[in-house]
Short mmCIF file of C-alpha atoms in Angstrom, two decimals:
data_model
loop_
_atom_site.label_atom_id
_atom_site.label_comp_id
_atom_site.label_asym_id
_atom_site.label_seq_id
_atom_site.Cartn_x
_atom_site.Cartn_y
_atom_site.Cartn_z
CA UNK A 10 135.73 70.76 137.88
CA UNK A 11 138.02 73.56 136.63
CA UNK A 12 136.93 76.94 137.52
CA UNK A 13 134.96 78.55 134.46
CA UNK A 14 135.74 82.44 135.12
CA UNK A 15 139.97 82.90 135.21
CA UNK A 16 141.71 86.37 136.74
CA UNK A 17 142.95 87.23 133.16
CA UNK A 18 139.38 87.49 131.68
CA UNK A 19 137.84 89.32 134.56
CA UNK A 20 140.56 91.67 134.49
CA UNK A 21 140.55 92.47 131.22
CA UNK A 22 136.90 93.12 131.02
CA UNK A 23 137.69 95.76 133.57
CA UNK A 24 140.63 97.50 131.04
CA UNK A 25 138.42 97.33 128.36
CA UNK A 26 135.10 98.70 129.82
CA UNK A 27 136.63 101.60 132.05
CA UNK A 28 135.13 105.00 131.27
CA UNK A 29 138.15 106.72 131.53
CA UNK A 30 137.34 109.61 129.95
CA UNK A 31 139.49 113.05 130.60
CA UNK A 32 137.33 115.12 132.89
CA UNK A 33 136.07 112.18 135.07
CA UNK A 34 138.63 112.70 137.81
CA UNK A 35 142.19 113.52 138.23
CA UNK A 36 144.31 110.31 136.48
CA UNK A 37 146.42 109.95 139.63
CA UNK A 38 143.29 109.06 141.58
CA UNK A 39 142.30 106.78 138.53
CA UNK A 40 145.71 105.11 138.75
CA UNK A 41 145.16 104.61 142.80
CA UNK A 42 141.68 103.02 142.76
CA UNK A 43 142.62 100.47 139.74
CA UNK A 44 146.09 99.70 141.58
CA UNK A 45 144.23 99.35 144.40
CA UNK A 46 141.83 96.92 143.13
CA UNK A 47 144.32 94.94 140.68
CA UNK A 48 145.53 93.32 143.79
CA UNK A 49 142.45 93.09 145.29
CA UNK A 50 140.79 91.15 142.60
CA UNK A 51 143.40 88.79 142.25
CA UNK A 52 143.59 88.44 146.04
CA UNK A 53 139.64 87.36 145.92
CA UNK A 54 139.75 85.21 142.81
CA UNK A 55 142.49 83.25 143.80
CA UNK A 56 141.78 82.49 146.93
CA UNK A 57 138.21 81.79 146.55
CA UNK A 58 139.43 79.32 143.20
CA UNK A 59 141.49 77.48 146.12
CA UNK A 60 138.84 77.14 148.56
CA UNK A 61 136.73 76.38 146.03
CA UNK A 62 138.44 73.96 144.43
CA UNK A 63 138.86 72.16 148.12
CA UNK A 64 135.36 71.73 148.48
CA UNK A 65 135.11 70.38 145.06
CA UNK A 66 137.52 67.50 146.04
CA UNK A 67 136.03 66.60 149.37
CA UNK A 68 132.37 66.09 147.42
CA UNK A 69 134.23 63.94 145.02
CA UNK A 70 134.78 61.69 147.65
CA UNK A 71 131.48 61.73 149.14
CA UNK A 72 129.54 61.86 146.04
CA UNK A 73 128.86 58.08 146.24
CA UNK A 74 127.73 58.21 149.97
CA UNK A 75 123.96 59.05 150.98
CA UNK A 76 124.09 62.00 152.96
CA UNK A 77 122.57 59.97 156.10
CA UNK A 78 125.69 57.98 155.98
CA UNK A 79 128.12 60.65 156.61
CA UNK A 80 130.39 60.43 159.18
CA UNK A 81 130.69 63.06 162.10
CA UNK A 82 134.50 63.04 160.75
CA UNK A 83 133.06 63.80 156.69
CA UNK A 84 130.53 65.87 158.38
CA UNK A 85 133.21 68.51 160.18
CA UNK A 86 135.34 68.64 157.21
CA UNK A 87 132.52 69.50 154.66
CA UNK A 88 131.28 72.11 157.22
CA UNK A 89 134.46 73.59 157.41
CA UNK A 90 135.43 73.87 153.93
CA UNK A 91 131.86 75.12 153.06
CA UNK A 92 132.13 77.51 156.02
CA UNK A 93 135.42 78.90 154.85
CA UNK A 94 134.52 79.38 151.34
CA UNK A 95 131.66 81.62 152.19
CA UNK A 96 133.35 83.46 154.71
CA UNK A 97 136.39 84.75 152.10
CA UNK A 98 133.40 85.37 149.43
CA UNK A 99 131.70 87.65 152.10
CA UNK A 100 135.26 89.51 152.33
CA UNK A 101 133.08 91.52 149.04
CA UNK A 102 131.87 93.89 151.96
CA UNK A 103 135.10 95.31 153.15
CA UNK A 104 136.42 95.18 149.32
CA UNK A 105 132.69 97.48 148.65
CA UNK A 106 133.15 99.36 151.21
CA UNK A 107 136.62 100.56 150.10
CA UNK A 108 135.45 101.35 146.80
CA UNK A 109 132.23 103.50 148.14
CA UNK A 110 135.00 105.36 149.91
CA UNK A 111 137.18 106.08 147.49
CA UNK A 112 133.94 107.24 145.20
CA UNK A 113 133.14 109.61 148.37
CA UNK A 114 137.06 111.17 147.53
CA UNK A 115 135.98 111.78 144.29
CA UNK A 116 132.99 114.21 145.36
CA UNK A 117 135.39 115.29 148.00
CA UNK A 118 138.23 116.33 146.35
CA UNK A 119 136.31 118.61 143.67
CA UNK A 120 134.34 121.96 143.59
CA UNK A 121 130.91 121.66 144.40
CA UNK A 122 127.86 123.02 145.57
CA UNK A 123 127.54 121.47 149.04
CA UNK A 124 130.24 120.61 151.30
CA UNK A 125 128.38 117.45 152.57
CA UNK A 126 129.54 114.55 150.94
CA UNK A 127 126.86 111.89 149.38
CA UNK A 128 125.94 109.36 150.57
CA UNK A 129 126.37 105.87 148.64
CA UNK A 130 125.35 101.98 148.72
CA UNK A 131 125.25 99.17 146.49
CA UNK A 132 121.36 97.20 146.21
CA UNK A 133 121.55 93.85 144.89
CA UNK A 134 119.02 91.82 142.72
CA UNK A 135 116.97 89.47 144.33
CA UNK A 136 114.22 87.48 142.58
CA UNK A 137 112.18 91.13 141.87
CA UNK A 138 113.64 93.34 144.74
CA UNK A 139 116.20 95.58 144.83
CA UNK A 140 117.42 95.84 148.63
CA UNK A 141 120.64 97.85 150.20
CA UNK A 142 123.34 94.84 151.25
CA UNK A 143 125.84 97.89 151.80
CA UNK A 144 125.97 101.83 152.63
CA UNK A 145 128.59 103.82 153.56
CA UNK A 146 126.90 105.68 156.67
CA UNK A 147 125.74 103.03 158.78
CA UNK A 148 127.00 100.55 160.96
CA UNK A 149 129.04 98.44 158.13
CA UNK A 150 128.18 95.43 160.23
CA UNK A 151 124.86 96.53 160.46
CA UNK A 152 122.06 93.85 159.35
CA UNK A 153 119.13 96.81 160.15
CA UNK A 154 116.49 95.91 156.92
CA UNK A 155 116.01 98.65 155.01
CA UNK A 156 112.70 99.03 152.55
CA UNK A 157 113.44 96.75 149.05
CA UNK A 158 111.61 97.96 145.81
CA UNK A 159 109.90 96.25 143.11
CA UNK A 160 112.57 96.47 140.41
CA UNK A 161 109.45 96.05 137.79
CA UNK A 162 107.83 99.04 139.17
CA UNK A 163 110.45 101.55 139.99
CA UNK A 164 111.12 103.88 137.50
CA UNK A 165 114.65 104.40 138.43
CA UNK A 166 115.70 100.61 137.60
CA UNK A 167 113.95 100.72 134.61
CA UNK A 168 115.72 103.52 133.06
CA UNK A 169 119.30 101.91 134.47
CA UNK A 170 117.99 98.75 132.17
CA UNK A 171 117.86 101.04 129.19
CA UNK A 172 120.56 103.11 129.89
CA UNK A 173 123.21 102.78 132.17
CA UNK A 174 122.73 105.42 134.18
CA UNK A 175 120.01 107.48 135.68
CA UNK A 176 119.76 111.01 137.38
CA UNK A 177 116.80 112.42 139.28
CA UNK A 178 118.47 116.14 139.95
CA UNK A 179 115.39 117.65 141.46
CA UNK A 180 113.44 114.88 143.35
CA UNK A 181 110.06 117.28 144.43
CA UNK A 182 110.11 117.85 140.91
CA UNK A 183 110.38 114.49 139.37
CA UNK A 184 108.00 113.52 141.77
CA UNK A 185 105.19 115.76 140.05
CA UNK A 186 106.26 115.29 136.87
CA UNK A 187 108.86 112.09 135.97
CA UNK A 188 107.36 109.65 138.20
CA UNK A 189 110.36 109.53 140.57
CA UNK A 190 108.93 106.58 143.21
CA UNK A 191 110.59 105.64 146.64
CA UNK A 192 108.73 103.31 148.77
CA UNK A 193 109.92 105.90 151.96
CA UNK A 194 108.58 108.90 150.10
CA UNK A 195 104.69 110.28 150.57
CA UNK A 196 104.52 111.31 146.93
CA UNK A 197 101.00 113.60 147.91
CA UNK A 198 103.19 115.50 150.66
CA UNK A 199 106.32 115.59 148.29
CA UNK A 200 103.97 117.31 145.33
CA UNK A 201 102.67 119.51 147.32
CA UNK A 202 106.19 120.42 148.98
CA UNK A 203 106.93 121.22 145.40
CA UNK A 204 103.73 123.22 144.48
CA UNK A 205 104.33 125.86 147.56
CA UNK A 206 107.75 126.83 146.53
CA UNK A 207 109.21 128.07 143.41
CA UNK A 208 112.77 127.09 141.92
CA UNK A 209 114.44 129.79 143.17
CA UNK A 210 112.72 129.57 146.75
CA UNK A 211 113.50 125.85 146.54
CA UNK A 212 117.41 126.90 145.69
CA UNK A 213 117.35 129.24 148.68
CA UNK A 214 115.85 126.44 151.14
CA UNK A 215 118.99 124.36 149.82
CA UNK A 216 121.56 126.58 150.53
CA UNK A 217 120.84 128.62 153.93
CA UNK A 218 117.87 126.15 155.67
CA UNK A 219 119.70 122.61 156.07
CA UNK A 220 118.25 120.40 156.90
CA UNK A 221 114.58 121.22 155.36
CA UNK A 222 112.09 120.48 157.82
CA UNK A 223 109.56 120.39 155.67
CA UNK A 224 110.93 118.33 153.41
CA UNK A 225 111.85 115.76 156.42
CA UNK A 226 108.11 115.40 156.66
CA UNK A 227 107.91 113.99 153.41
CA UNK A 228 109.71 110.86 154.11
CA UNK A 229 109.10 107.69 156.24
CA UNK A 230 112.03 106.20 158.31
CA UNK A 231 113.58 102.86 157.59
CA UNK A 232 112.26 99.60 159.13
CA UNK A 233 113.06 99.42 162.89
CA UNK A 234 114.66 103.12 162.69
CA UNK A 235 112.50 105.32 164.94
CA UNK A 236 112.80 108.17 162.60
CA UNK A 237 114.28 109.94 159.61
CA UNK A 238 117.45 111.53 158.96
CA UNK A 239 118.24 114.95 157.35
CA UNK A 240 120.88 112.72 155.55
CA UNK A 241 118.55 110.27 154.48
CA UNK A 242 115.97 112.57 152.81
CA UNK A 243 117.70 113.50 149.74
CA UNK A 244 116.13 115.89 146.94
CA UNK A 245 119.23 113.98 144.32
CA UNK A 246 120.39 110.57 143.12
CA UNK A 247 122.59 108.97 140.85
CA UNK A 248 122.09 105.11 140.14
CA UNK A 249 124.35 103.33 137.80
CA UNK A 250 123.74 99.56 136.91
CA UNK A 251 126.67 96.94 138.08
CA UNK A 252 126.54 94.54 134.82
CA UNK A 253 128.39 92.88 132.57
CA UNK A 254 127.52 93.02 129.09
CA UNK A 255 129.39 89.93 127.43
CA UNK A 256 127.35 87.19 125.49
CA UNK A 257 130.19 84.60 126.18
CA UNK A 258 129.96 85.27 129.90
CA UNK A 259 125.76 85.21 129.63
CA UNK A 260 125.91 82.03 128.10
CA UNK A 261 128.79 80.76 130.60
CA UNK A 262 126.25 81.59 133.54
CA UNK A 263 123.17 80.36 131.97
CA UNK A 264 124.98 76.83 131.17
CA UNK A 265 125.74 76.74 134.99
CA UNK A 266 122.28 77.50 135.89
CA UNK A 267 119.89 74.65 137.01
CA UNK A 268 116.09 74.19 136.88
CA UNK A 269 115.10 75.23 139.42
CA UNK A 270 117.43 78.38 139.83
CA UNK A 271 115.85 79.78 136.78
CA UNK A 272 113.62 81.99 138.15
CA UNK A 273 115.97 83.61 140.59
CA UNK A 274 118.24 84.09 137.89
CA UNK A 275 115.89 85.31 134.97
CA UNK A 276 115.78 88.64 137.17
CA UNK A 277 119.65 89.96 135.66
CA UNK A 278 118.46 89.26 132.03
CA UNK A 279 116.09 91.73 130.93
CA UNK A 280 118.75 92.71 127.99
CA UNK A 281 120.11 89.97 125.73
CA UNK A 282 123.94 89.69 126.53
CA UNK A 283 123.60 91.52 129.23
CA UNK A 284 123.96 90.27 133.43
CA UNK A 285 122.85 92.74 135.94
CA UNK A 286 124.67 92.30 139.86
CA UNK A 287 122.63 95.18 141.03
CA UNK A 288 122.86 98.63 141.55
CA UNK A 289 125.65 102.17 143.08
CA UNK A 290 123.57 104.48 144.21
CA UNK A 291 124.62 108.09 145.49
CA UNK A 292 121.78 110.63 147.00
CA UNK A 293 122.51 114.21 148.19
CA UNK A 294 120.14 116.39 150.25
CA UNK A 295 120.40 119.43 147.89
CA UNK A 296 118.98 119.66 144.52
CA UNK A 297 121.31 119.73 141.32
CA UNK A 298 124.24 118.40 143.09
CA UNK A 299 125.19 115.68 140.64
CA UNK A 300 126.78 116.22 137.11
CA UNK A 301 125.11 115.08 133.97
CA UNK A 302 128.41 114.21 132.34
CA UNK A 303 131.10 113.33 134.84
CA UNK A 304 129.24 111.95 137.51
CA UNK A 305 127.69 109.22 135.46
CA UNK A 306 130.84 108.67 134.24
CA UNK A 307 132.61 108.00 137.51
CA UNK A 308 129.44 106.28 138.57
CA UNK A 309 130.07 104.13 135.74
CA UNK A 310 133.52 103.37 136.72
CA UNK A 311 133.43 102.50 139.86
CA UNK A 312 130.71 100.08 138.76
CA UNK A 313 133.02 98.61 136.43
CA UNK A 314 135.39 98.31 138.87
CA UNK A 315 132.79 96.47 141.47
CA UNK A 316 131.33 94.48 138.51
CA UNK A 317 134.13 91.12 138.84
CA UNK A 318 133.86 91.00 142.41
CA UNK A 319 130.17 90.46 142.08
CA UNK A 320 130.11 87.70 138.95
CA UNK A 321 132.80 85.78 141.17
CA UNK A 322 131.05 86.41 144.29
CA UNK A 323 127.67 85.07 141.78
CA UNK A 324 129.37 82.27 140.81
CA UNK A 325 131.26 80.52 144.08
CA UNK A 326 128.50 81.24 146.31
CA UNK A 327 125.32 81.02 143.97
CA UNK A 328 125.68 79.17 140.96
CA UNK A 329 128.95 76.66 141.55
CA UNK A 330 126.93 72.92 141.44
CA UNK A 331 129.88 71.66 143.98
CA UNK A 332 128.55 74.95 146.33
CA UNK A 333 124.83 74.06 146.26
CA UNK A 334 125.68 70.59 146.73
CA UNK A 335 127.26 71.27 149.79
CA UNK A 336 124.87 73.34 150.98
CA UNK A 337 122.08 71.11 150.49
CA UNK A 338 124.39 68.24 152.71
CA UNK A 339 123.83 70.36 155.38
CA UNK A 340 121.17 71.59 155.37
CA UNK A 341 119.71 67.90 155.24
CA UNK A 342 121.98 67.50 158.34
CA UNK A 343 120.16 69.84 160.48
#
């Protein structure tokens, strides 16, 4: 089977979708972080086409064996090609993590209001949850849970769906009146945080009295955390939807899709033409910190720029019919 997706398309969805519009950042820094990942996508694509293609050849010699006639021999080798395949394709944490760094640069290197940087992650789509797989200020080999959402009954990924991009600026306030939700946050304790203080006592509280106590109170830890951060109770966001919008690559996934994958994969199409990976978030602990206009734009970009990694990473390791045959060989094995 030849692979379907080839380095010369995914790149040049990335040249044509960039938002590289003139105040977004300095076009030096632009240059460096599509240099940068140039090589790395070709790095990823290629190898995981080689590995892939591999595993493709050793089922073509099995495929007329029943898997309870396997060899120990046929056994080792299928494990090991598997094995290597998904260990490149999980190389997409170092490659994020590089990326959510360079973002961080971005904030860094500008004027703002706060000197503390924001924080950042990527959620991923699964079945109806959105859950964290990667953020920039824990242990990057960290597999600590963190809470997943609904993504049919968050407001926040609902908007993304519409429109790209979504900002919640003042988060007491959107609480009360924009229906800002966030399965860690006591929404009675955050209105009433809001109704005792006024926007310019709440301005004050953000620029001499960090961390905010008070505020602290309003949120729950994550799971097996024994309790919150002054970093992780943030009073801003910015969430930008990782997808593709591209009938001809839709209809290239859907045509790889099986049966009984259909439900798991229904979850990225709630647009026609349009494939959703999942989610770059950024959250500050002051309110107001993110721009309207540039932000989402460079929110936007880097998504762009994460967007290939994710439809190969989708494709090798999720919908490939050579990769779930494999991994239903073993898995019969043990």
């Amino acid at each position: 089977m030849s692979d379907n997706i080839s380095v010369g398309k995914a790149w040049s969805f990335i040249k044509n979708n960039f938002t590289l519009q003139e105040n977004i950042t300095d076009l030096d820094f632009a240059k460096s972080v599509i240099a940068t990942n140039k090589d790395a996508l070709i790095q990823y694509s290629l190898i995981a086409s080689n590995l892939h293609r591999s595993l493709e050849k050793c089922l073509e010699k099995l495929k007329q064996k029943n898997p309870a006639n396997l060899n120990e021999n046929e056994k080792n080798e299928l494990r090991k090609l598997h094995k290597s395949l998904v260990k490149h394709l999980l190389t997409i944490q170092d490659i994020s993590y590089t990326n959510m760094d360079l973002a961080l640069r971005y904030f860094n290197e500008g004027e703002r209001i706060s000197k503390i940087a924001p924080r950042v992650c990527i959620k991923s789509i699964r079945n109806d949850d959105v859950c964290t797989v990667f953020r920039n200020d824990r242990t990057r080999n960290s597999n600590l849970p963190e809470y997943c959402e609904n993504i049919n009954e968050t407001a926040t990924f609902n908007i993304c769906r519409q429109q790209r991009t979504v900002i919640f600026n003042d988060i007491p306030k959107d609480v009360k009146f924009f229906d800002y939700d966030n399965p860690r946050l006591n929404k009675k304790n955050a209105i009433s945080y809001y109704d005792q203080r006024n926007n310019f006592q709440r301005r004050i509280q953000d620029k001499f009295f960090y961390p905010d106590d008070e505020w602290m109170k309003c949120w729950s830890p994550y799971p097996q955390e024994n309790g919150v951060t002054p970093r992780s109770c943030y009073k801003s966001t910015l969430v930008v939807s990782i997808q593709v919008s591209n009938l001809d690559i839709q209809s290239l996934i859907e045509n790889l899709v099986q049966s009984d994958d259909e439900s798991r994969f229904s979850r990225n199409n709630w647009t026609p033409g349009t494939t959703y990976f999942g989610f770059l978030c950024f959250d500050h602990p002051m309110t107001y910190y993110f721009d309207r206009i540039n932000d989402e734009k460079m929110g936007i970009f880097f998504s762009d720029i994460l967007c290939p990694y994710f439809m190969y990473y989708m494709y090798y390791a999720e919908l490939s019919p050579y990769s779930r045959l494999a991994k239903n060989l073993l898995e019969t094995e043990t």
